[in-house]
Amino acid sequence: MSIESMAKDFFNAVKEDRRDDYQAMWADNIVSLESGGGPMSRVEGREQLLEKHAWWEDNTEVHSTNMEGPYVIGDQFAVRYEMDVTMDGERSQMAETGVYTVRDGKIAEERFFYPS
Amino acid sequence: MSIESMAKDFFNAVKEDRRDDYQAMWADNIVSLESGGGPMSRVEGREQLLEKHAWWEDNTEVHSTNMEGPYVIGDQFAVRYEMDVTMDGERSQMAETGVYTVRDGKIAEERFFYPS
């Protein structure tokens, strides 16, 4: 599968919240990085990333999400996320760019750039 | 200089259009990549990148720019750009995320992810 096709499939699976589908695209040793330096700034491996997702589910209420992309360069693609979300009782508008690196047909790394 | 400091210096130099300052942060063999697959999708080296900037200057009128960032992860930082620009007589709102990779204290690579 071309990276363009894979990027579109991933984008649509995330957009439609088809978790099994987008998680199947993760490499088992996927590395997930975030700017900001918090405890979630580096997560390694499928199990840790599933825990991170569960934490997000448990601690946020997402009112709406806007996604743009995917934008492909070489072995990477980017997705722009804008979210209206309540966390710790505080509602805010968040925006971030996720940059995904594909190796051997799987997502080997994801990096989320956003204000800390 | 830490990458955080360098990223802020670069961000401010671009924002204030201090070209000598931000161009001094480029590695001589800087690689500049864009999504979209156009003729500018890969430019290599300081001279070609200066030519690309000159092309942009000659072919666009930028009415306003909003910049957010920089957001640092490891040896990379990202900047979000939103521009109100007229190109080929057509005015539009553009947005892109630039991801910069620092090596040996210089910007070795920049990648711009945006709609093609």
Coordinates of N, CA, C and O in Angstrom, one line a residue, chain A residues 19 31 49 61-62 66 70 72 77 88 99:
Chain A
R19 N -11.4 2.3 16.2 CA -10.1 2.1 16.9 C -9.3 0.8 16.5 O -8.1 0.9 16.3
V31 N 6.5 4.4 18.9 CA 7.0 5.4 19.8 C 6.1 6.6 19.6 O 5.9 7.1 18.5
L49 N 0.8 2.8 24.8 CA 0.0 3.7 24.0 C -1.5 3.5 24.2 O -2.3 4.5 24.3
E61 N -13.6 15.2 28.0 CA -14.8 15.1 27.2 C -14.6 15.9 26.0 O -14.4 17.2 26.0
V62 N -14.7 15.3 24.8 CA -14.4 15.9 23.6 C -15.8 16.3 23.0 O -16.6 15.4 22.7
N66 N -12.1 18.8 14.7 CA -11.9 19.0 13.3 C -10.5 18.5 12.8 O -9.6 18.7 13.5
P70 N -4.7 14.0 5.3 CA -3.3 13.9 5.6 C -2.4 14.6 4.5 O -2.8 14.6 3.4
V72 N 1.4 14.3 3.0 CA 2.5 13.3 2.9 C 3.8 14.0 2.4 O 3.8 14.8 1.5
F77 N 3.5 11.4 7.2 CA 2.3 12.2 6.9 C 1.9 12.9 8.1 O 2.2 12.5 9.3
D88 N -10.3 18.4 33.3 CA -10.2 18.9 34.6 C -11.3 20.1 34.8 O -11.0 21.1 35.5
V99 N 2.6 14.2 13.4 CA 3.5 13.8 12.3 C 3.8 12.3 12.5 O 4.3 11.9 13.6

